[in-house]
Coordinates of C-alpha atoms in Angstrom, one line a residue:
X131 CA 105.9 108.2 76.7
X132 CA 107.9 109.9 79.2
X133 CA 109.2 113.0 79.1
X134 CA 112.4 114.6 80.2
X135 CA 111.0 116.3 83.3
X136 CA 109.4 113.1 84.4
X137 CA 106.0 113.6 84.0
X138 CA 104.4 111.2 81.8
X139 CA 101.4 112.0 79.8
X140 CA 97.8 110.1 79.8
X141 CA 97.2 106.8 78.2
X142 CA 96.1 106.8 74.5
X143 CA 92.4 107.1 74.2
X144 CA 91.1 104.0 72.2
X145 CA 89.4 104.3 69.1
X146 CA 85.9 104.2 69.6
X147 CA 85.1 102.0 66.4
X148 CA 86.1 98.5 67.4
X149 CA 88.8 96.9 65.1
X150 CA 87.1 93.4 64.1
X151 CA 87.4 91.1 61.2
X152 CA 85.3 88.2 60.0
X153 CA 84.1 86.2 63.3
X154 CA 86.3 88.8 65.5
X155 CA 85.6 89.9 68.6
X156 CA 85.8 93.7 69.2
X157 CA 89.1 94.5 70.5
X158 CA 89.2 98.1 71.9
X159 CA 86.8 99.5 74.8
X160 CA 84.3 102.5 73.9
X161 CA 86.2 105.9 74.1
X162 CA 83.6 107.3 76.4
X163 CA 84.7 105.1 79.1
X164 CA 86.5 107.0 82.2
X165 CA 87.4 106.6 85.4
X166 CA 84.7 107.9 87.9
X167 CA 86.7 107.6 91.0
X168 CA 89.1 110.5 91.9
X169 CA 92.2 109.3 93.6
X170 CA 95.8 110.1 94.2
X171 CA 98.5 107.2 94.7
X172 CA 101.8 107.9 96.0
X173 CA 104.5 104.9 95.3
X174 CA 107.6 104.6 97.1
X175 CA 109.8 101.6 95.3
X176 CA 113.1 101.1 97.3
X177 CA 116.0 98.9 96.4
X178 CA 119.7 98.8 97.9
X179 CA 120.6 101.0 94.9
X180 CA 117.5 102.7 93.5
X181 CA 114.6 104.5 94.9
X182 CA 111.6 105.6 93.0
X183 CA 108.7 108.1 93.8
X184 CA 105.5 107.6 91.3
X185 CA 102.5 110.0 92.0
X186 CA 99.5 109.2 90.1
X187 CA 96.7 111.5 90.1
X188 CA 93.2 110.8 88.4
X189 CA 91.0 113.5 88.3
X190 CA 89.5 113.1 84.7
X191 CA 92.6 112.7 83.2
X192 CA 95.5 110.9 84.4
X193 CA 98.8 112.4 85.3
X194 CA 101.7 110.1 86.5
X195 CA 105.2 111.8 87.6
X196 CA 108.1 109.8 88.6
X197 CA 111.4 110.9 90.0
X198 CA 113.9 108.3 90.4
X199 CA 117.3 108.3 92.4
X200 CA 120.3 105.6 92.4
X201 CA 122.9 105.2 94.9
X202 CA 126.8 106.7 93.9
X203 CA 129.4 104.3 94.0
X204 CA 133.1 105.0 94.5
X205 CA 134.5 108.1 96.2
X206 CA 131.6 110.6 97.4
X207 CA 129.2 108.1 97.8
X208 CA 125.5 109.1 98.2
X209 CA 122.4 109.4 95.9
X210 CA 122.0 111.4 92.8
X211 CA 118.6 111.9 90.9
X212 CA 118.6 110.4 87.5
X213 CA 115.2 111.0 86.3
X214 CA 112.5 113.6 87.1
X215 CA 111.8 117.0 88.9
X216 CA 114.5 118.2 91.5
X217 CA 111.2 119.0 93.5
X218 CA 107.7 118.6 92.8
X219 CA 106.4 122.0 93.7
X220 CA 106.5 123.3 90.0
X221 CA 104.2 120.5 88.7
X222 CA 101.4 121.9 91.2
X223 CA 99.2 122.8 88.1
X224 CA 98.9 119.1 86.9
X225 CA 99.4 117.4 90.4
X226 CA 97.9 119.8 92.7
X227 CA 99.2 122.2 95.5
X228 CA 98.5 119.6 98.5
X229 CA 99.7 116.5 96.3
X230 CA 103.1 118.1 95.0
X231 CA 103.7 119.5 98.7
X232 CA 103.1 116.0 100.5
X233 CA 105.6 114.7 97.7
X234 CA 108.0 117.5 98.6
X235 CA 107.8 116.5 102.6
X236 CA 108.5 112.7 102.0
X237 CA 111.7 111.8 103.6
X238 CA 114.1 110.1 101.6
X239 CA 114.3 106.4 102.8
X240 CA 118.1 106.4 103.1
X241 CA 117.8 104.0 106.2
X242 CA 115.4 101.4 104.4
X243 CA 118.0 101.4 101.4
X244 CA 120.6 100.6 103.4
X245 CA 119.3 97.8 105.3
X246 CA 118.2 95.9 102.2
X247 CA 121.1 93.6 100.6
X248 CA 122.9 94.3 97.7
X249 CA 122.2 92.2 94.3
X250 CA 123.7 89.1 94.7
X251 CA 126.7 88.7 92.1
X252 CA 127.6 85.4 90.6
X253 CA 130.6 85.0 93.0
X254 CA 128.5 85.9 95.8
X255 CA 126.0 83.4 94.8
X256 CA 129.0 80.7 94.2
X257 CA 130.2 81.5 98.0
X258 CA 126.9 81.1 99.4
X259 CA 125.9 77.9 97.8
X260 CA 129.7 76.9 99.1
X261 CA 129.0 77.6 102.4
X262 CA 125.5 75.9 102.6
X263 CA 127.4 72.6 101.4
X264 CA 130.0 72.9 104.4
X265 CA 127.3 73.4 106.8
X266 CA 125.3 70.4 105.6
X267 CA 128.4 68.0 105.2
X268 CA 130.0 69.8 108.3

């Protein structure tokens, strides 16, 4: 479940008692299973009109923090944050100081987003199809 501050809670721990019926196989894993490798993952997903930063810290329990930006349209164009923290520094208690500082230093990928094409509209797809037909039969 995602909270309004952009921090996601750790997934629920499965029941230690498997739920089975007559002739059924166990559908849950034992509750004592935990991740033994400590790792930090940073993901940056960029499209023409949206940028998402995702930080995942796995050290005992998992912590996931999202920050999502959308491109403005119309006058006063630019980007606006629609989800997540303004900066990651206040989340240093759950992400660690080093990871939160690294996230705050990442550059915003404006140039990459500008390079990517917009989502195709039905009118654009029709125009492209017509242009392809003209080239083929031209």
